Coordinates of N, CA and C in Angstrom, one line a residue:
X137 N 0.8 -1.4 -0.1 CA 0.1 0.1 -0.2 C 1.2 1.0 0.3
X138 N 2.2 1.7 0.8 CA 3.1 2.6 0.3 C 3.5 2.6 -0.3
X139 N 4.2 1.7 -0.8 CA 5.1 1.9 -2.2 C 3.6 2.1 -3.7
X140 N 3.0 1.6 -3.4 CA 1.6 2.2 -5.0 C 1.3 3.5 -4.1
X141 N 1.4 4.0 -3.1 CA 0.6 5.7 -3.1 C 2.0 6.4 -3.4
X142 N 3.1 5.6 -2.7 CA 4.1 6.5 -3.6 C 4.8 6.6 -4.7
X143 N 4.4 5.4 -5.2 CA 4.3 5.6 -7.3 C 3.2 6.3 -7.6
X144 N 2.2 6.9 -7.0 CA 0.6 7.6 -7.7 C 1.3 9.0 -7.3
X145 N 1.6 8.9 -6.4 CA 1.9 10.4 -5.6 C 0.7 10.9 -4.9
X146 N 0.1 9.6 -3.7 CA -1.4 9.7 -3.4 C -1.1 9.4 -1.5
X147 N -2.3 9.8 -1.3 CA -1.9 9.7 1.1 C -2.0 8.5 1.0
X148 N -2.8 7.9 0.5 CA -3.6 6.7 1.2 C -4.3 5.7 0.1
X149 N -3.7 4.1 -0.1 CA -4.3 3.3 -0.9 C -5.0 2.4 0.6
X150 N -6.0 1.6 0.2 CA -6.0 0.6 0.5 C -6.9 -0.6 -0.2
X151 N -5.9 -2.0 0.4 CA -6.0 -2.8 -1.0 C -7.4 -3.5 -0.9
X152 N -8.0 -4.6 -1.8 CA -9.0 -5.1 -1.6 C -9.2 -6.1 -2.3
X153 N -9.6 -7.1 -2.5 CA -9.6 -8.4 -3.7 C -9.9 -8.1 -4.1
X154 N -10.5 -6.9 -5.3 CA -10.7 -7.0 -6.9 C -11.2 -5.4 -7.0
X155 N -10.9 -4.9 -8.2 CA -11.2 -3.9 -8.7 C -12.5 -3.9 -8.4
X156 N -13.6 -4.9 -8.7 CA -14.6 -5.0 -8.9 C -15.5 -4.5 -6.9
X157 N -14.6 -5.2 -6.2 CA -14.8 -4.8 -4.9 C -13.9 -3.2 -4.7
X158 N -13.6 -2.7 -5.5 CA -12.6 -1.4 -5.3 C -13.9 -0.6 -5.4
X159 N -14.6 -0.5 -6.6 CA -15.6 0.0 -7.0 C -16.8 0.0 -6.3
X160 N -17.3 -1.0 -5.3 CA -18.0 -1.0 -4.6 C -17.9 -0.1 -3.3
X161 N -16.8 -0.7 -2.8 CA -16.3 -0.3 -1.5 C -16.4 1.4 -1.7
X162 N -16.2 2.1 -2.6 CA -15.5 3.1 -3.1 C -16.7 3.9 -2.8
X163 N -17.7 3.9 -3.8 CA -18.9 4.3 -3.5 C -20.0 4.4 -2.1
X164 N -19.9 3.0 -1.7 CA -20.4 3.4 -0.5 C -20.1 3.9 0.6
X165 N -18.4 4.3 0.7 CA -17.9 5.1 1.5 C -18.6 6.3 0.9
X166 N -19.0 6.9 0.3 CA -19.7 8.2 0.3 C -20.6 8.3 1.1
X167 N -21.2 6.9 1.1 CA -22.7 7.2 2.2 C -22.8 7.4 3.5
X168 N -21.7 7.1 4.0 CA -21.1 7.2 5.4 C -21.5 8.3 6.2
X169 N -21.7 8.4 7.7 CA -22.2 9.5 8.1 C -21.0 9.6 8.2
X170 N -19.7 9.4 8.6 CA -18.6 9.8 8.6 C -18.0 11.1 8.2
X171 N -19.0 11.4 6.5 CA -18.3 12.2 5.5 C -18.7 13.0 5.5
X172 N -17.9 14.4 5.0 CA -19.0 15.3 4.5 C -19.8 15.9 3.5
X173 N -21.0 16.0 3.7 CA -21.9 16.3 2.3 C -22.3 14.5 1.4
X174 N -22.2 14.0 2.7 CA -22.7 12.4 2.3 C -23.2 12.5 0.9
X175 N -23.7 11.1 0.4 CA -24.6 10.9 -0.5 C -25.6 9.7 0.5
X176 N -27.0 10.3 0.1 CA -27.9 9.7 1.1 C -28.6 8.4 -0.2
X177 N -29.2 7.1 0.2 CA -30.1 6.9 -0.7 C -31.0 7.4 -1.3
X178 N -31.2 7.0 -2.8 CA -32.0 7.7 -3.9 C -31.1 8.5 -4.5
X179 N -30.5 9.5 -3.8 CA -29.7 10.7 -4.3 C -29.2 9.8 -5.7
X180 N -28.6 11.1 -7.2 CA -28.2 10.5 -8.0 C -27.1 10.9 -8.5
X181 N -26.2 9.4 -9.4 CA -24.8 9.6 -9.3 C -24.9 9.7 -11.3
X182 N -24.1 10.3 -11.7 CA -24.3 9.9 -13.1 C -23.2 9.7 -13.7
X183 N -22.9 8.9 -14.7 CA -22.3 7.4 -15.0 C -23.0 7.5 -16.8
X184 N -22.0 6.5 -17.3 CA -22.2 6.8 -18.5 C -23.0 5.2 -18.9
X185 N -24.1 5.3 -20.1 CA -24.8 4.2 -20.7 C -24.2 3.1 -21.4
X186 N -22.3 3.3 -21.3 CA -21.7 2.6 -21.8 C -20.7 2.4 -20.6
X187 N -20.6 1.3 -19.9 CA -19.4 1.2 -19.2 C -19.6 0.4 -18.3
X188 N -18.5 -0.5 -17.4 CA -18.7 -1.6 -17.2 C -19.5 -2.1 -16.0
X189 N -20.3 -3.5 -16.2 CA -20.8 -3.6 -15.3 C -20.6 -3.1 -13.5
X190 N -19.5 -3.7 -13.1 CA -18.8 -3.2 -12.0 C -18.7 -1.7 -11.6
X191 N -18.4 -0.8 -12.4 CA -18.9 0.7 -12.4 C -20.6 0.9 -12.3
X192 N -21.6 0.5 -12.9 CA -22.9 1.0 -12.6 C -23.5 -0.1 -11.5
X193 N -22.7 -1.0 -11.6 CA -23.7 -1.8 -10.3 C -23.8 -1.6 -9.1
X194 N -22.4 -1.1 -8.2 CA -22.5 -0.1 -7.1 C -23.8 0.8 -6.9
X195 N -24.3 1.6 -7.9 CA -25.1 2.6 -7.7 C -26.2 2.0 -7.4
X196 N -26.4 1.0 -8.0 CA -28.1 -0.3 -7.8 C -28.0 -0.4 -6.7
X197 N -26.8 -1.4 -6.2 CA -26.2 -2.2 -5.1 C -26.5 -0.6 -3.5
X198 N -26.2 0.2 -3.4 CA -26.1 1.2 -2.8 C -27.7 2.0 -2.3
X199 N -28.9 1.7 -3.7 CA -30.0 2.1 -3.7 C -29.7 3.7 -4.0
X200 N -28.8 3.9 -5.4 CA -29.0 5.1 -5.2 C -29.6 5.1 -7.2
X201 N -29.7 6.0 -7.6 CA -30.3 6.2 -9.0 C -29.3 6.8 -9.9
X202 N -29.0 5.4 -10.8 CA -28.2 6.5 -11.8 C -28.9 6.9 -12.9
X203 N -28.0 8.1 -13.1 CA -28.1 8.7 -14.6 C -26.9 8.9 -15.6
X204 N -27.9 8.4 -16.6 CA -26.8 7.8 -17.8 C -26.9 8.7 -19.2
X205 N -25.3 9.6 -18.7 CA -25.3 9.8 -20.5 C -24.4 8.9 -21.7
X206 N -24.3 10.0 -22.7 CA -23.4 8.7 -23.6 C -21.9 9.2 -23.4
X207 N -21.4 8.3 -24.4 CA -20.0 8.2 -25.0 C -19.2 8.8 -26.2
X208 N -18.5 9.2 -26.2 CA -17.5 9.8 -27.4 C -17.6 8.2 -28.0
X209 N -17.9 8.2 -29.1 CA -17.5 7.3 -30.5 C -15.7 6.1 -30.6
X210 N -14.9 7.7 -30.2 CA -13.7 7.3 -30.6 C -13.0 6.5 -29.4
X211 N -13.4 7.5 -28.1 CA -12.7 6.8 -27.2 C -13.6 5.5 -26.0
X212 N -14.6 5.7 -25.9 CA -16.1 5.2 -25.3 C -15.7 5.6 -24.0
X213 N -15.3 7.0 -23.8 CA -15.3 7.7 -22.4 C -17.0 8.4 -22.6
X214 N -16.6 8.9 -21.1 CA -18.1 9.6 -21.1 C -17.5 10.9 -22.5
X215 N -18.8 11.5 -22.9 CA -18.5 12.8 -23.7 C -19.1 14.2 -22.4
X216 N -18.0 14.4 -22.6 CA -18.1 15.2 -21.4 C -19.2 16.5 -21.2
X217 N -19.4 16.7 -22.6 CA -20.2 17.9 -22.8 C -21.5 17.5 -22.6
X218 N -21.8 16.2 -22.1 CA -23.3 16.2 -21.7 C -23.1 16.0 -20.1
X219 N -22.3 16.4 -19.4 CA -22.5 16.0 -18.0 C -23.5 17.4 -17.4
X220 N -23.3 18.8 -17.4 CA -23.9 19.9 -17.0 C -25.3 19.2 -17.0
X221 N -26.0 19.0 -18.4 CA -27.3 18.7 -18.6 C -28.1 17.5 -17.8
X222 N -27.1 17.1 -17.2 CA -27.9 15.7 -16.6 C -27.6 15.8 -14.9
X223 N -27.4 16.9 -14.6 CA -27.1 17.0 -13.1 C -28.2 17.9 -12.8
X224 N -29.1 17.3 -11.7 CA -30.4 18.0 -11.1 C -29.6 18.7 -9.8
X225 N -30.7 18.4 -8.8 CA -30.8 18.9 -7.4 C -29.9 17.5 -6.4
X226 N -30.9 16.5 -7.4 CA -30.6 15.3 -6.6 C -28.9 14.4 -6.6
X227 N -28.1 15.6 -7.5 CA -26.5 14.6 -8.0 C -25.6 14.2 -6.8
X228 N -24.9 13.9 -6.5 CA -24.2 14.4 -5.5 C -23.0 12.9 -6.3
X229 N -23.0 12.6 -7.1 CA -21.9 12.7 -7.4 C -21.3 12.1 -9.0
X230 N -19.9 11.6 -9.6 CA -19.7 11.7 -10.7 C -18.9 10.3 -10.7
X231 N -19.3 9.3 -11.5 CA -18.6 8.3 -11.2 C -18.1 7.3 -13.0
X232 N -17.0 7.8 -13.5 CA -16.8 7.5 -14.8 C -15.4 6.4 -14.6
X233 N -15.6 5.6 -15.5 CA -14.1 4.9 -16.0 C -12.8 5.4 -17.4
X234 N -11.9 5.4 -17.3 CA -11.2 5.6 -17.5 C -11.4 4.2 -18.7
X235 N -12.1 4.2 -20.1 CA -12.3 3.2 -20.7 C -11.0 2.6 -21.5
X236 N -10.3 1.0 -21.3 CA -9.5 0.5 -22.1 C -8.4 1.4 -22.1
X237 N -7.7 2.4 -20.2 CA -6.7 2.9 -20.6 C -6.9 4.4 -20.7
X238 N -8.0 5.0 -21.8 CA -8.1 6.3 -22.6 C -8.4 6.7 -21.5
X239 N -8.0 8.1 -20.8 CA -8.3 9.0 -19.5 C -9.5 10.1 -20.0
X240 N -10.5 9.9 -19.4 CA -11.5 10.7 -20.0 C -10.9 12.6 -19.7
X241 N -12.4 13.2 -20.1 CA -11.6 14.7 -19.7 C -11.7 15.1 -18.3
X242 N -10.6 14.4 -17.9 CA -10.8 15.0 -16.1 C -10.7 16.3 -16.0
X243 N -10.5 17.2 -16.4 CA -10.5 18.8 -16.7 C -11.6 18.9 -16.4
X244 N -12.5 19.1 -17.5 CA -14.4 19.0 -17.5 C -14.9 18.6 -16.1
X245 N -14.9 17.3 -16.2 CA -15.5 16.5 -15.5 C -15.1 17.1 -13.6
X246 N -13.5 17.9 -13.3 CA -13.1 18.3 -12.2 C -14.2 19.5 -12.1
X247 N -14.2 20.3 -12.8 CA -14.5 21.7 -12.8 C -16.2 22.0 -12.6
X248 N -16.8 20.6 -13.1 CA -18.2 20.5 -13.1 C -18.3 19.6 -11.4
X249 N -17.5 18.8 -11.3 CA -17.7 18.6 -10.0 C -17.4 19.7 -8.7
X250 N -16.5 20.7 -9.0 CA -15.9 21.6 -8.0 C -17.3 22.6 -7.6
X251 N -17.3 22.5 -9.1 CA -18.8 24.4 -9.4 C -20.0 23.8 -8.5
X252 N -21.1 22.1 -8.6 CA -21.6 21.7 -8.1 C -21.8 21.1 -6.9
X253 N -20.4 20.9 -6.7 CA -20.3 20.3 -5.0 C -20.3 18.3 -4.9
X254 N -20.0 18.2 -6.4 CA -20.0 16.5 -6.6 C -18.9 15.9 -6.2
X255 N -19.0 14.4 -5.6 CA -17.7 13.1 -5.4 C -17.5 13.4 -7.2
X256 N -16.1 13.0 -7.6 CA -15.5 12.3 -8.2 C -15.2 11.2 -8.1
X257 N -15.8 10.3 -8.8 CA -15.2 8.8 -8.5 C -14.8 8.0 -9.8
X258 N -13.0 8.0 -9.9 CA -12.1 7.7 -11.2 C -11.9 6.2 -11.2
X259 N -12.9 5.6 -12.1 CA -12.3 4.1 -12.0 C -11.7 3.8 -13.0
X260 N -9.9 3.7 -12.4 CA -8.8 3.4 -12.9 C -8.4 2.2 -13.2
X261 N -9.6 1.0 -13.1 CA -8.9 -0.3 -13.0 C -8.4 -0.8 -14.3
X262 N -8.4 0.0 -15.5 CA -7.6 -0.4 -16.5 C -7.0 0.6 -17.3
X263 N -6.0 1.6 -16.3 CA -5.9 2.6 -16.4 C -4.5 3.0 -15.9
X264 N -3.9 2.2 -14.9 CA -2.8 2.4 -14.1 C -1.7 2.3 -15.5
X265 N -1.2 4.1 -14.2 CA -0.3 4.3 -15.2 C -0.3 5.1 -16.5
X266 N -1.5 5.2 -17.1 CA -2.1 6.5 -18.2 C -2.1 7.5 -17.4
X267 N -1.8 8.8 -17.9 CA -1.6 10.5 -17.8 C -2.7 11.4 -17.9
X268 N -2.7 12.3 -17.6 CA -4.1 12.9 -17.8 C -3.3 14.6 -17.6
X269 N -2.5 14.9 -19.2 CA -1.9 16.3 -18.7 C -0.5 16.1 -17.4
X270 N 0.4 15.3 -17.4 CA 1.3 14.6 -17.1 C 1.3 13.8 -15.2
X271 N 0.0 13.3 -15.1 CA -0.7 13.7 -14.4 C -1.4 12.1 -13.9
X272 N -0.8 10.9 -13.1 CA -1.6 9.7 -13.5 C -3.0 10.1 -13.0
X273 N -3.4 9.1 -13.6 CA -5.6 9.0 -13.6 C -5.4 8.4 -12.5
X274 N -6.8 8.1 -11.4 CA -7.2 8.0 -10.5 C -6.7 8.8 -9.1
X275 N -6.1 9.6 -9.6 CA -5.6 10.8 -8.4 C -6.2 12.4 -8.6
X276 N -6.8 12.7 -9.6 CA -7.2 13.5 -9.8 C -8.9 13.5 -8.6
X277 N -9.8 12.8 -8.3 CA -11.3 12.9 -8.3 C -10.8 12.3 -6.5
X278 N -11.9 12.3 -6.1 CA -12.1 12.1 -4.4 C -11.6 10.7 -3.8
X279 N -11.9 10.1 -5.2 CA -11.6 7.9 -5.0 C -10.8 7.8 -6.2
X280 N -9.9 6.9 -5.8 CA -9.9 6.3 -7.1 C -9.4 5.2 -6.9
X281 N -9.8 4.0 -8.3 CA -9.9 2.9 -8.3 C -9.1 1.6 -9.3
X282 N -8.8 0.5 -8.8 CA -7.5 0.1 -9.3 C -8.1 -1.2 -9.7
X283 N -7.7 -2.1 -10.6 CA -7.7 -3.8 -10.9 C -6.3 -4.3 -11.5
X284 N -5.8 -5.4 -10.2 CA -4.7 -6.1 -10.3 C -5.5 -7.0 -11.1
X285 N -6.3 -7.8 -11.5 CA -6.5 -8.7 -12.2 C -5.1 -9.2 -13.3
X286 N -5.3 -10.6 -13.7 CA -4.3 -11.0 -14.5 C -4.4 -10.3 -15.7
X287 N -5.7 -10.0 -16.0 CA -5.4 -9.6 -17.8 C -5.3 -8.0 -17.7
X288 N -4.8 -7.4 -16.3 CA -4.2 -6.1 -16.3 C -3.1 -6.0 -16.0
X289 N -2.5 -5.2 -15.3 CA -1.1 -4.4 -15.9 C -0.3 -5.6 -14.9
X290 N -0.6 -5.7 -13.4 CA 0.1 -6.0 -12.3 C -0.5 -6.9 -11.2
X291 N 0.0 -7.2 -10.5 CA -0.7 -7.8 -9.5 C 0.2 -7.3 -8.0
X292 N -0.8 -7.4 -6.9 CA 0.0 -6.8 -5.5 C -0.3 -8.0 -4.6
X293 N -0.5 -9.3 -5.0 CA -1.5 -9.7 -3.9 C -2.6 -10.0 -3.4
X294 N -3.2 -9.1 -4.3 CA -4.4 -8.4 -4.2 C -5.5 -8.2 -5.2
X295 N -6.3 -7.9 -5.5 CA -7.0 -7.6 -6.4 C -7.4 -6.4 -7.2
X296 N -7.2 -5.5 -6.1 CA -7.5 -4.0 -6.0 C -7.1 -3.2 -5.1
X297 N -7.1 -1.7 -5.6 CA -7.0 -1.2 -4.7 C -7.8 0.1 -5.0
X298 N -7.6 0.9 -3.5 CA -9.4 2.3 -3.4 C -8.0 3.4 -3.4
X299 N -8.2 4.5 -4.3 CA -6.8 5.3 -3.1 C -7.7 6.7 -2.9
X300 N -7.4 8.0 -2.8 CA -7.2 9.0 -1.7 C -6.7 9.9 -0.9
X301 N -6.7 10.7 -1.1 CA -6.1 12.1 -0.6 C -6.7 12.5 0.7
X302 N -8.4 11.9 0.8 CA -9.1 12.3 1.9 C -8.7 11.3 3.0
X303 N -8.4 11.7 4.5 CA -7.8 11.0 5.7 C -9.3 10.4 6.0
X304 N -9.9 10.8 6.2 CA -11.5 10.7 6.3 C -12.5 9.8 5.9
X305 N -12.4 9.8 4.9 CA -13.0 9.0 3.0 C -11.7 8.1 3.3
X306 N -10.4 7.7 3.9 CA -9.6 6.5 3.9 C -10.1 5.5 5.2
X307 N -10.3 6.4 6.2 CA -10.8 5.3 7.2 C -11.7 4.7 7.3
X308 N -12.6 5.7 6.4 CA -14.4 4.8 6.7 C -13.8 3.8 5.4
X309 N -13.3 3.6 4.2 CA -13.3 2.9 3.1 C -12.2 1.5 4.1
X310 N -11.3 1.8 4.9 CA -10.6 0.8 6.1 C -12.0 0.5 6.5
X311 N -12.7 0.8 6.9 CA -13.4 0.1 7.9 C -14.9 -0.5 7.1
X312 N -15.1 -0.3 6.2 CA -16.2 -0.8 5.2 C -15.1 -2.2 5.2
X313 N -13.8 -2.2 4.0 CA -13.7 -3.3 3.9 C -13.0 -4.5 5.0
X314 N -13.0 -3.8 6.1 CA -12.5 -4.7 7.1 C -13.6 -5.1 7.9
X315 N -15.0 -4.4 8.0 CA -15.9 -4.3 9.3 C -17.0 -4.8 8.0
X316 N -17.3 -4.3 7.2 CA -18.5 -4.5 6.7 C -19.2 -3.4 7.0
X317 N -19.0 -2.2 7.4 CA -19.9 -1.1 7.9 C -18.6 0.2 8.2
X318 N -19.4 1.4 8.3 CA -18.5 2.4 8.6 C -18.2 3.0 10.3
X319 N -18.2 2.2 11.1 CA -17.6 2.1 12.0 C -16.2 1.5 12.7
X320 N -15.2 2.8 13.0 CA -14.4 1.9 13.7 C -13.7 1.9 15.2
X321 N -13.0 0.9 15.1 CA -12.6 0.6 17.0 C -11.7 -0.4 16.5
X322 N -10.8 0.2 17.6 CA -9.8 -0.8 17.8 C -10.1 -1.7 19.0
X323 N -9.6 -3.6 19.2 CA -10.8 -3.8 20.2 C -9.7 -3.6 21.9
X324 N -10.5 -3.9 22.4 CA -10.0 -3.6 24.0 C -10.3 -4.0 24.8
X325 N -10.3 -5.0 25.2 CA -10.1 -6.6 26.2 C -11.5 -5.7 27.7
X326 N -11.4 -4.4 27.6 CA -12.0 -4.3 29.2 C -13.6 -3.3 28.5
X327 N -13.4 -3.6 26.7 CA -14.5 -2.9 26.5 C -14.4 -3.3 25.2
X328 N -15.1 -4.9 24.9 CA -15.3 -5.7 23.8 C -16.3 -5.5 23.2
X329 N -17.4 -4.2 23.3 CA -17.9 -3.5 22.9 C -17.9 -1.9 21.7
X330 N -16.2 -2.0 21.9 CA -15.6 -1.4 21.4 C -16.1 0.1 21.8
X331 N -14.8 1.4 21.5 CA -14.8 2.5 22.1 C -16.4 3.1 21.7
X332 N -16.8 3.0 20.6 CA -18.0 3.8 20.1 C -19.5 3.3 21.1
X333 N -19.0 1.8 21.1 CA -19.9 1.0 22.0 C -21.4 0.6 21.3
X334 N -20.9 0.1 19.9 CA -22.5 0.1 19.1 C -21.2 -1.1 18.3
X335 N -20.4 -1.7 18.8 CA -20.0 -2.4 17.8 C -20.5 -3.8 17.1
X336 N -21.6 -4.2 17.8 CA -22.5 -5.1 18.0 C -24.0 -5.1 17.0
X337 N -24.2 -3.2 17.4 CA -25.5 -3.0 17.1 C -25.4 -3.0 15.1
X338 N -27.1 -3.5 14.8 CA -26.9 -3.8 13.9 C -26.9 -2.6 12.8

């Protein structure tokens, strides 16, 4: 994790079992009560009509509403000119893949995300090592995801990774990976129910 963070020039890497899980945990983390401007069930996430199931399905799995826009035929990436018209007062995130290693128009997506206070999640599972304006993709948005499936570039003994510069998001991502929930407590023999006393609550 430390070496991968150093390679990308990012603060936090969390390894998971696959790129698919990376996408699911990444999006799920944005619904946490620990996160500022959190996403709520029913909110909208903009993605593309042509994408990977593991980019699209986490939206459905988190009871969010997918809003799909078209892609550019030459890159199969999001047509960034269509993002603005898809935004509503329920929109909370943009979730796009760098398809087949080709970076999407990150500068446009970032400008829109900042203007509307949206999360930007980069699915860089196919794009480890690809650069946009000289900077590695997966490091621009709030969260980036990577896959180390054998058909991709490398393996690290685990199947995927989630990266972020946001310390609070990183903590939530680790908790979801390790506990399946966004509660973090170190074990304490004198208080097995955890520091928050909610360790075993539903």
